[in-house]
Coordinates of C-alpha atoms in Angstrom, one line a residue:
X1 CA 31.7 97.9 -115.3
X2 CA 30.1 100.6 -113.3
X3 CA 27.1 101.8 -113.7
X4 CA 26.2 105.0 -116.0
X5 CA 25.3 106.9 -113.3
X6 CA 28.6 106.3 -110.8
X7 CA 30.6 106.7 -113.8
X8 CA 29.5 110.1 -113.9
X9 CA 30.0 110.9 -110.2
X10 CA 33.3 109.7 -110.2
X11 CA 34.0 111.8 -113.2
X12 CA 32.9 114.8 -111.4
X13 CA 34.6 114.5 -108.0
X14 CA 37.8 114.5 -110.3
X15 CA 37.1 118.2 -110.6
X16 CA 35.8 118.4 -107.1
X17 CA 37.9 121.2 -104.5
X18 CA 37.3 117.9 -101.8
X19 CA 37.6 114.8 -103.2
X20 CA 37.6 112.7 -99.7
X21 CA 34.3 114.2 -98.9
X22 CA 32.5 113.9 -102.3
X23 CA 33.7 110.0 -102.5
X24 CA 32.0 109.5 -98.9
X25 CA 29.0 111.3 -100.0
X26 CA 28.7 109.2 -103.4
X27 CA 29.1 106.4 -101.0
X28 CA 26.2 107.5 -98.6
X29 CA 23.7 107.8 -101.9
X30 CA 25.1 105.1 -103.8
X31 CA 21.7 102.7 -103.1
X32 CA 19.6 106.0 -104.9
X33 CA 21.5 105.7 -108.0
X34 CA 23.1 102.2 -108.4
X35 CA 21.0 99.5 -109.6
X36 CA 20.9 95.7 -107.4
X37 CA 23.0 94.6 -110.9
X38 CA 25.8 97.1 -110.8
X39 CA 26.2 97.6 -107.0
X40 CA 29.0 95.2 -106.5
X41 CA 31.3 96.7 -109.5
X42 CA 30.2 100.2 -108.8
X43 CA 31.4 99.9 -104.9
X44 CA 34.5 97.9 -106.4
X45 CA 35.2 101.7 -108.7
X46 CA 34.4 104.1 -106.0
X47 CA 37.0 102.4 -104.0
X48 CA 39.2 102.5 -106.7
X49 CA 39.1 105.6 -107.7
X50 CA 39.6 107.0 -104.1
X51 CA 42.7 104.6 -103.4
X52 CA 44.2 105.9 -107.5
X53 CA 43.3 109.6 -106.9
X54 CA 46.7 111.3 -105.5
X55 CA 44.0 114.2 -103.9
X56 CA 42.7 111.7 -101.3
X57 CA 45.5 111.3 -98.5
X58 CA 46.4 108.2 -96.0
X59 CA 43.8 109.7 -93.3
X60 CA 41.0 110.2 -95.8
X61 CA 41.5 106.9 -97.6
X62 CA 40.9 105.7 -94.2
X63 CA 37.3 107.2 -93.6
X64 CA 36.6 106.3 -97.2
X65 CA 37.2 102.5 -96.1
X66 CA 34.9 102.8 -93.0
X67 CA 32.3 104.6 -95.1
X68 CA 32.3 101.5 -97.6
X69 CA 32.8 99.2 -94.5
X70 CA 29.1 100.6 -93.4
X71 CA 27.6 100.4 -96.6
X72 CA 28.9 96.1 -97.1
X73 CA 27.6 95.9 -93.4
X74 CA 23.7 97.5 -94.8
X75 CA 23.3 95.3 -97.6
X76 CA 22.3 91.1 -96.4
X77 CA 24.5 89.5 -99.3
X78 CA 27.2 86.6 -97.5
X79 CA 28.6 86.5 -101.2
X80 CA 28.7 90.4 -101.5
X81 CA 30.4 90.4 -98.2
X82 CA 33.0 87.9 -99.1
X83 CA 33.9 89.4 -103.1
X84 CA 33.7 93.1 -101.8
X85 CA 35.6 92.6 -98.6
X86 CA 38.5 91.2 -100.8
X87 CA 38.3 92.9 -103.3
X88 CA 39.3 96.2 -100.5
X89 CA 41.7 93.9 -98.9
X90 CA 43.3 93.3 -102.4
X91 CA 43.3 97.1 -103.0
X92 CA 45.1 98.1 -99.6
X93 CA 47.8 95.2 -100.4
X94 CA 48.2 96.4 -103.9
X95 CA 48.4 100.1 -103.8
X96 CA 51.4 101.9 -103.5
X97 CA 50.4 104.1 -101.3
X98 CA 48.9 101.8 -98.4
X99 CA 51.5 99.1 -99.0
X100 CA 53.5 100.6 -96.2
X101 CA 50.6 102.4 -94.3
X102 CA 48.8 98.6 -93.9
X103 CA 52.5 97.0 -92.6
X104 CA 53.0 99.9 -90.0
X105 CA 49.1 99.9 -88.5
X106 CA 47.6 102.9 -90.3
X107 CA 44.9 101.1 -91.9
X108 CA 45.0 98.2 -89.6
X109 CA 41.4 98.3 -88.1
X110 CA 39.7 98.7 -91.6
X111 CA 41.5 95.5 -92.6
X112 CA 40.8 93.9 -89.2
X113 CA 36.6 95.0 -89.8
X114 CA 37.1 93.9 -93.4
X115 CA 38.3 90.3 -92.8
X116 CA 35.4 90.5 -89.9
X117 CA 32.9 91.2 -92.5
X118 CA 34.4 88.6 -95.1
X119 CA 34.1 85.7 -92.3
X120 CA 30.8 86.7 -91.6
X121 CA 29.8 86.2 -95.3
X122 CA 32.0 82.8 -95.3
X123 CA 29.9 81.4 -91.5
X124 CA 27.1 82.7 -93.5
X125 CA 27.7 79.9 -96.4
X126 CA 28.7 77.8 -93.8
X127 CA 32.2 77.5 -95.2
X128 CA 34.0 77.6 -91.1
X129 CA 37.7 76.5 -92.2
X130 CA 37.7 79.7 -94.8
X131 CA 36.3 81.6 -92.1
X132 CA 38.6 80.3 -89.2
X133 CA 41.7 81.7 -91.9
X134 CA 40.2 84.8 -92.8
X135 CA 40.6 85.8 -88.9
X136 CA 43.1 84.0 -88.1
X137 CA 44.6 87.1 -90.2
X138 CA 43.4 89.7 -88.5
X139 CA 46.5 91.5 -86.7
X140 CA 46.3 91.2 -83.2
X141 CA 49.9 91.5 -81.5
X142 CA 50.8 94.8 -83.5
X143 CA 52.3 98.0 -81.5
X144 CA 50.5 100.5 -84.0
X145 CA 47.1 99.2 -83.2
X146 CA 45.2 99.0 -79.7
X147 CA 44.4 95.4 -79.4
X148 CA 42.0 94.7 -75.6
X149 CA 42.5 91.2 -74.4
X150 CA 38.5 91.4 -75.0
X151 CA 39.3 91.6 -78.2
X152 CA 41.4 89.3 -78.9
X153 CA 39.6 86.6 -76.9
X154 CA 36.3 87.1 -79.2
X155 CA 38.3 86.6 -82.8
X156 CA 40.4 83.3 -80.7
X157 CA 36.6 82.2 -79.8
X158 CA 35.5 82.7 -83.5
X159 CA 38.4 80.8 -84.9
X160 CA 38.1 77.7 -82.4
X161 CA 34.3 77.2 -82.8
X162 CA 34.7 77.7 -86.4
X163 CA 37.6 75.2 -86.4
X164 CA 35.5 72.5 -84.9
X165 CA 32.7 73.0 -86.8
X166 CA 34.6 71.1 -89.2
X167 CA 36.4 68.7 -86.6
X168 CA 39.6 70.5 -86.9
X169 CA 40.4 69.8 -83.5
X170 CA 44.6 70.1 -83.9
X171 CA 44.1 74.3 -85.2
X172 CA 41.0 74.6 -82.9
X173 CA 43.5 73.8 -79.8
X174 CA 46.4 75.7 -81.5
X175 CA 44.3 78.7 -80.6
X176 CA 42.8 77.0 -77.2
X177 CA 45.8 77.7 -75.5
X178 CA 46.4 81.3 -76.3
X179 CA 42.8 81.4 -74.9
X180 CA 44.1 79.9 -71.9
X181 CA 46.7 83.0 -71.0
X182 CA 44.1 85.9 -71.8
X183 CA 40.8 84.6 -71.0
X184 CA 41.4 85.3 -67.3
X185 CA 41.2 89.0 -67.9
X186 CA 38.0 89.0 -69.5
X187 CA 35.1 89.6 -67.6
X188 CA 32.5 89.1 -70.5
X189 CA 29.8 86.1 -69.0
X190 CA 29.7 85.1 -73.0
X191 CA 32.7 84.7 -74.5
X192 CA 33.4 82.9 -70.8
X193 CA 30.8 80.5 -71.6
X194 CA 32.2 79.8 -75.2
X195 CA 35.7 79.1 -74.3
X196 CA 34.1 76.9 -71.6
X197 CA 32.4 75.2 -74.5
X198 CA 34.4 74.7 -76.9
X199 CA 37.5 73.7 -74.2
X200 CA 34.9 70.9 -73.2
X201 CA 34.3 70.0 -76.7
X202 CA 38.1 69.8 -78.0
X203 CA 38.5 67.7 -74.8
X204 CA 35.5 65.6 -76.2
X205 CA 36.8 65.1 -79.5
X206 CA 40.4 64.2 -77.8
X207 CA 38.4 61.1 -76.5
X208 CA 39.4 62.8 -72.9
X209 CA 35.9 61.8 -72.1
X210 CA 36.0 62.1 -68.2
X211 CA 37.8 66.0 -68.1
X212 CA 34.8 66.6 -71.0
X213 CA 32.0 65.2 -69.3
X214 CA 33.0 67.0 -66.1
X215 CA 33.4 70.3 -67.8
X216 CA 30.0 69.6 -70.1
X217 CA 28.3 69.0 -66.2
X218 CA 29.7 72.1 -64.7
X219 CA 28.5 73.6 -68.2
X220 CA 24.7 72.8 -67.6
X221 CA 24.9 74.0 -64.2
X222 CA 24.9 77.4 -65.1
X223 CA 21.7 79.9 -65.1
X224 CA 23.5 81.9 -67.6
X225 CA 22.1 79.5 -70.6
X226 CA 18.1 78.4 -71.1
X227 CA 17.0 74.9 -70.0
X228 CA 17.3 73.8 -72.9
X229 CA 21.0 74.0 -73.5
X230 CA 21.4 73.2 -69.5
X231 CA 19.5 69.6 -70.7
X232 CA 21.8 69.4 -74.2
X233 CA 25.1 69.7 -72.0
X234 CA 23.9 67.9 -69.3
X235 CA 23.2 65.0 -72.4
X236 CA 26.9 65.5 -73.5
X237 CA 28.3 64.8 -69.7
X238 CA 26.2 61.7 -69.8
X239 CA 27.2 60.6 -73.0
X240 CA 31.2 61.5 -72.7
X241 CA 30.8 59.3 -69.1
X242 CA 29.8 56.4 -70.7
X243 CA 32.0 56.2 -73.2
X244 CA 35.0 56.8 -70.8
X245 CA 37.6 53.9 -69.7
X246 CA 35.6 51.6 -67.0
X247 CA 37.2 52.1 -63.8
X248 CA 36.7 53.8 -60.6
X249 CA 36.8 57.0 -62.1
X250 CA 34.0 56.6 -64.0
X251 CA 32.4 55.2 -61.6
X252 CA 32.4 58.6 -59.6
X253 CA 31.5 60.6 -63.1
X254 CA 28.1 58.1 -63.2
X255 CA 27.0 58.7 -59.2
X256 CA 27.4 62.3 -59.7
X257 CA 25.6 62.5 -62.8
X258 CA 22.7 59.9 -61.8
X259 CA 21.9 61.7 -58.4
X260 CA 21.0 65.0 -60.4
X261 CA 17.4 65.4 -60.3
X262 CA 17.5 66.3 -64.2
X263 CA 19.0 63.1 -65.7
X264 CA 15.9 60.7 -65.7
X265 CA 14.3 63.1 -68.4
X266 CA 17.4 62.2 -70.8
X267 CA 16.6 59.5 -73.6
X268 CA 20.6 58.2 -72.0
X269 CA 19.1 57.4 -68.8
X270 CA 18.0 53.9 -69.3
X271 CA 22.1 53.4 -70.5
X272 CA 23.9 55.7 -67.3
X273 CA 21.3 53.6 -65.0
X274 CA 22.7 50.2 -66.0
X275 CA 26.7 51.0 -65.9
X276 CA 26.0 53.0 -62.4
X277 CA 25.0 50.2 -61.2
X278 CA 27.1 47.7 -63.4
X279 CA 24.5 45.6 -64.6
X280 CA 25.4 44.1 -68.0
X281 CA 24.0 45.9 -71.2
X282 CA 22.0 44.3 -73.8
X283 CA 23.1 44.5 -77.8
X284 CA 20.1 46.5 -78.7
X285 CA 20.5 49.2 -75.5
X286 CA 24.2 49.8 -76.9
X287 CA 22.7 49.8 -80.4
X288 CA 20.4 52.7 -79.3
X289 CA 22.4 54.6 -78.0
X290 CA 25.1 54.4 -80.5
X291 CA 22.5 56.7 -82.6
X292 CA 22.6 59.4 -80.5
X293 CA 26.6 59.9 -80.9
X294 CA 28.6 62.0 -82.9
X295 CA 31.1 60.6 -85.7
X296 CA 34.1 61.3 -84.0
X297 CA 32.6 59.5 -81.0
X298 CA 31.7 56.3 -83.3
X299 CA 35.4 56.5 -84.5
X300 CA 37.6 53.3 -84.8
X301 CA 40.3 53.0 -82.3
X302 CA 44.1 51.4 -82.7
X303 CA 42.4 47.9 -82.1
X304 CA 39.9 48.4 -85.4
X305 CA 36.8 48.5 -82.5
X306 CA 34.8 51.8 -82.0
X307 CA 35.2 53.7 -78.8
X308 CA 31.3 52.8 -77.8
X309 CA 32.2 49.1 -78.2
X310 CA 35.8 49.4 -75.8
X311 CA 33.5 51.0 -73.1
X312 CA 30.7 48.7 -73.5
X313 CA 33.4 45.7 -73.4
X314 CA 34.9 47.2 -69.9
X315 CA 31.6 48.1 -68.3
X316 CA 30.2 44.5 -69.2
X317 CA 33.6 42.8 -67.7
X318 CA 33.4 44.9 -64.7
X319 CA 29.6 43.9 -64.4
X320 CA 31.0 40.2 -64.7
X321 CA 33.5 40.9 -61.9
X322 CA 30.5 41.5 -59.6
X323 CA 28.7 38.6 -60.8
X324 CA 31.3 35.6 -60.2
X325 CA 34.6 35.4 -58.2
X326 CA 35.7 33.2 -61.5
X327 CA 35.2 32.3 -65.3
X328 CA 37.3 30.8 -67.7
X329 CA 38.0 33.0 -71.4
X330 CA 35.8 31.1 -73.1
X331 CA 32.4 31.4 -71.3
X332 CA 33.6 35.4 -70.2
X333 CA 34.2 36.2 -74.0
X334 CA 30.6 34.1 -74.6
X335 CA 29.1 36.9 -71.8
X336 CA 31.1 39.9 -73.5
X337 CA 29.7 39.7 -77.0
X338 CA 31.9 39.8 -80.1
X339 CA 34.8 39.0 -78.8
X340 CA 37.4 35.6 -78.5
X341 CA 38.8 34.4 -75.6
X342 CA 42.5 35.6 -76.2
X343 CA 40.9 38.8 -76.9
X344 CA 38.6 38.9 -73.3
X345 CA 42.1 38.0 -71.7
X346 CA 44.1 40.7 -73.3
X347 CA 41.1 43.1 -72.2
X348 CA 40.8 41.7 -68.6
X349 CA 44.6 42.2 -68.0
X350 CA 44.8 45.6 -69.3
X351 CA 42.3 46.6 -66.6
X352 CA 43.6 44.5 -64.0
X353 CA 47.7 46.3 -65.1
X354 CA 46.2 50.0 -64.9
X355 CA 44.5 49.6 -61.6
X356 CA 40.7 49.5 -62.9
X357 CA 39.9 46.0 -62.4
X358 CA 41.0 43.8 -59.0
X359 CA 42.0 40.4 -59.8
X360 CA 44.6 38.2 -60.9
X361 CA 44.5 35.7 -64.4
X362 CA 45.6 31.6 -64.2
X363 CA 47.3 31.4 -67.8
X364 CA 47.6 27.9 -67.4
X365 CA 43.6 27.0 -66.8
X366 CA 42.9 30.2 -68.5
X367 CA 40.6 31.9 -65.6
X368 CA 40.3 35.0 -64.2
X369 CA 39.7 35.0 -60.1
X370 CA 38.1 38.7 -59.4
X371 CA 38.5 39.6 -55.8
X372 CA 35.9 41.9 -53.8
X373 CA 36.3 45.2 -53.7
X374 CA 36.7 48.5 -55.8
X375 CA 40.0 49.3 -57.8
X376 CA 42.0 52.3 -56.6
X377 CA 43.0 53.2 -60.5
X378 CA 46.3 53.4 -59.7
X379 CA 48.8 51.2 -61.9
X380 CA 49.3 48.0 -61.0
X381 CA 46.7 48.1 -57.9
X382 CA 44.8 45.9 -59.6
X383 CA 46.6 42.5 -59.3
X384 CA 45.7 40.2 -56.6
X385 CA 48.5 39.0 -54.7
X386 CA 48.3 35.1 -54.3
X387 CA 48.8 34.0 -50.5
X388 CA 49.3 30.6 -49.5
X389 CA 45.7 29.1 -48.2
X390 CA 43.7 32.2 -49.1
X391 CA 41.8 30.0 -51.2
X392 CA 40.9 27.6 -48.4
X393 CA 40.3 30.5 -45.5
X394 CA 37.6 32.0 -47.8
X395 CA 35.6 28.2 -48.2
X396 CA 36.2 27.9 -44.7
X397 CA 34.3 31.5 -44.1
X398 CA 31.3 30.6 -46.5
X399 CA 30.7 27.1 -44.9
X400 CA 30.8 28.7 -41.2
X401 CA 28.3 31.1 -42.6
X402 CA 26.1 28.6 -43.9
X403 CA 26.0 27.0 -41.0
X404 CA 25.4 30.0 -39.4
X405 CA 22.1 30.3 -41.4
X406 CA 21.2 27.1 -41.1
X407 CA 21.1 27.6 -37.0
X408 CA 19.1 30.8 -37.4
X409 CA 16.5 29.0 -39.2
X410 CA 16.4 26.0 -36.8
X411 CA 16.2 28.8 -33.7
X412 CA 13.1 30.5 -36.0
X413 CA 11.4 27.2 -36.2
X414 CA 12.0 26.5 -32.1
X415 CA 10.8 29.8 -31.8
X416 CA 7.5 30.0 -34.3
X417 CA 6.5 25.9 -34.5
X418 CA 7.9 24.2 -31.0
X419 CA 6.2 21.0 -31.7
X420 CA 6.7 20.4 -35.5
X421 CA 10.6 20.4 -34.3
X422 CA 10.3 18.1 -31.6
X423 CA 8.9 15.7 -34.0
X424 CA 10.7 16.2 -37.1
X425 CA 14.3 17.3 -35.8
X426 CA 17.0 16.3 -33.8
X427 CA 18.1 19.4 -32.1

């Protein structure tokens, strides 16, 4: 129930010659004679009695809702925000006389600052999905109401970053892509950067870790942000890169993120070091970085294994493929870690079939023969073709360079100690 006072008021302007300008003065004073206790119901009966009067018309019903739009916005309550804003949005739905004005756009922006106001309270208590709805109410597309694409793009912004605050990713990209027609006509450096953002994190969260660790890179480029967030983003290209299918596009995401300057001052050096230059990577390095990662990047994938351990798996077969030109299953899944040998072959020929690894398998001996060279990541590029005496050409090619070596060090010795040779060696 209202408060004495307010009752009084509103009794009153009843009487009053201009009721639309008595209700926006008892809202301007309202604080001077409502009490903290009472100010939510005796907003909630101003309001009220404004929409229930048949003396206040369509156009000053309007200003009466921007009037009590201003006072909500003066007063630092989330939960006043939120039971006040609908509480109005109730009262414009409900009465008869703004039924039809709210369909055809004549109180259209006072519901659009309303459900503003009511999301704000909603981020506020950190509930995002509620807020995400609330705006995803606000009209945007109607003919009664002049709608910028500047201001459409800031409540689409709103709604995806509050979507993934809670890892909505499918409702966060539903609104993505009406980003993606608009966001070319706004000029605002901002809301730029924010559909940047969150395009690079749906793209993350979409495990399309190579188009998000690109987009997180050109991110931290920018002067627009501090150093600090530069750093954060430029962590989230590095981390996004790792995690991405081994393969010669990865390989380029790792040189161009370990030639800039700024990467040896990120705790994930030590980790983009070792892949770029695929050197095998030790259980506790993968264990340590696996705490810097965010849950849907520790998520389980089709084959039960997280996303970390498939990358870590194909970096560390990859490394192998530089080490040896063969291994058998059993001593390659000894090398990899936790896995057997039928699952080490299964990996090694998935590479090998999308064009990320060169070499070909011997089912019957159960090796893998990995030929020199870097994968084009093409399909099928991958497998070796077997030629007749290739085998033999290539031992014929290391022994002529052995003996190759041998006679440079035999010349050396001519050269440097002319008489130990004459008594030691038959030249």
């Amino acid at each position: 129930m209202a408060n004495p006072k307010v009752r009084e008021a509103l009794a009153q302007i009843q009487s009053s010659s201009d009721q639309p300008a008595a209700f926006e003065s008892l809202l301007d004073n309202l604080k001077s004679i409502s009490t903290p206790q009472d100010f939510a119901n005796d907003l909630k009966a101003i309001l009220d009695a404004a929409f229930n009067s048949p003396s206040v018309g369509v156009v000053a019903q309007r200003a009466i809702l921007e009037k009590y739009v201003g006072v909500l916005r003066g007063i630092s309550s989330a939960d006043l925000w939120i039971e006040l804003g609908n509480h109005a949005l109730g009262t414009l739905e409900s009465s008869s006389s703004a039924g039809q004005a709210l369909t055809s756009g004549t109180f259209s922006d006072q519901a659009a600052a309303l459900r503003e106001l009511v999301a704000d309270g909603h981020e506020a208590n950190e509930d995002y999905e509620e807020a995400a709805r609330t705006l995803a109410e606000i009209a945007l597309d109607s003919s009664q109401r002049r709608v910028t694409a500047e201001d459409r793009v800031r409540v689409w912004v709103r709604i995806v970053r509050n979507y993934l605050e809670v890892d909505n990713t499918a409702s966060a990209e539903t609104y993505l892509n009406k980003l993606k027609n608009v966001i070319y006509q706004v000029d605002d450096p901002a809301l730029n950067l924010h559909f940047r953002l969150s395009q690079a994190r749906i793209q993350d969260a979409k495990r399309e870790f190579l188009s998000a660790s690109q987009a997180y890179h050109d991110i931290s480029l920018l002067a627009a942000i501090s150093e600090d967030e530069r750093l954060h983003t430029l962590s989230m290209a590095v981390k996004c890169a790792i995690l991405a299918p081994a393969g010669p596009l990865r390989s380029r995401a790792l040189g161009r993120l370990f030639k800039d300057e700024r990467s040896p001052h990120l705790d994930e050096f030590g980790m983009l070091e070792k892949m770029f230059f695929d050197r095998l990577l030790a259980p506790s390095e993968v264990d340590k970085f696996a705490g810097g990662l965010a849950p849907h990047q520790l998520a389980l994938t089709a084959d039960g294994s997280t996303v970390l351990a498939r990358a870590v798996v194909e970096h560390n077969l990859l490394a192998v493929s530089r080490l040896y030109s063969n291994v058998d299953f059993g001593a390659l899944a000894g090398v990899l870690g936790s896995l057997d040998p039928a699952k080490a072959e299964d990996t090694t020929a998935r590479m090998i079939e999308q064009g990320r690894l060169v070499g070909r398998i011997d089912q019957i001996e159960g090796v893998v023969y990995f030929e020199k060279g870097e994968a084009s990541g093409e399909k099928g590029s991958g497998r070796a073709d077997v030629t007749v005496g290739r085998e033999m050409r290539r031992w014929d090619a290391n022994v002529q360079g052995l003996a190759e070596e041998v006679e440079n060090v035999t010349n050396a010795l001519q050269r440097e100690f002319p008489d130990f040779v004459a008594a030691n060696l038959v030249v």
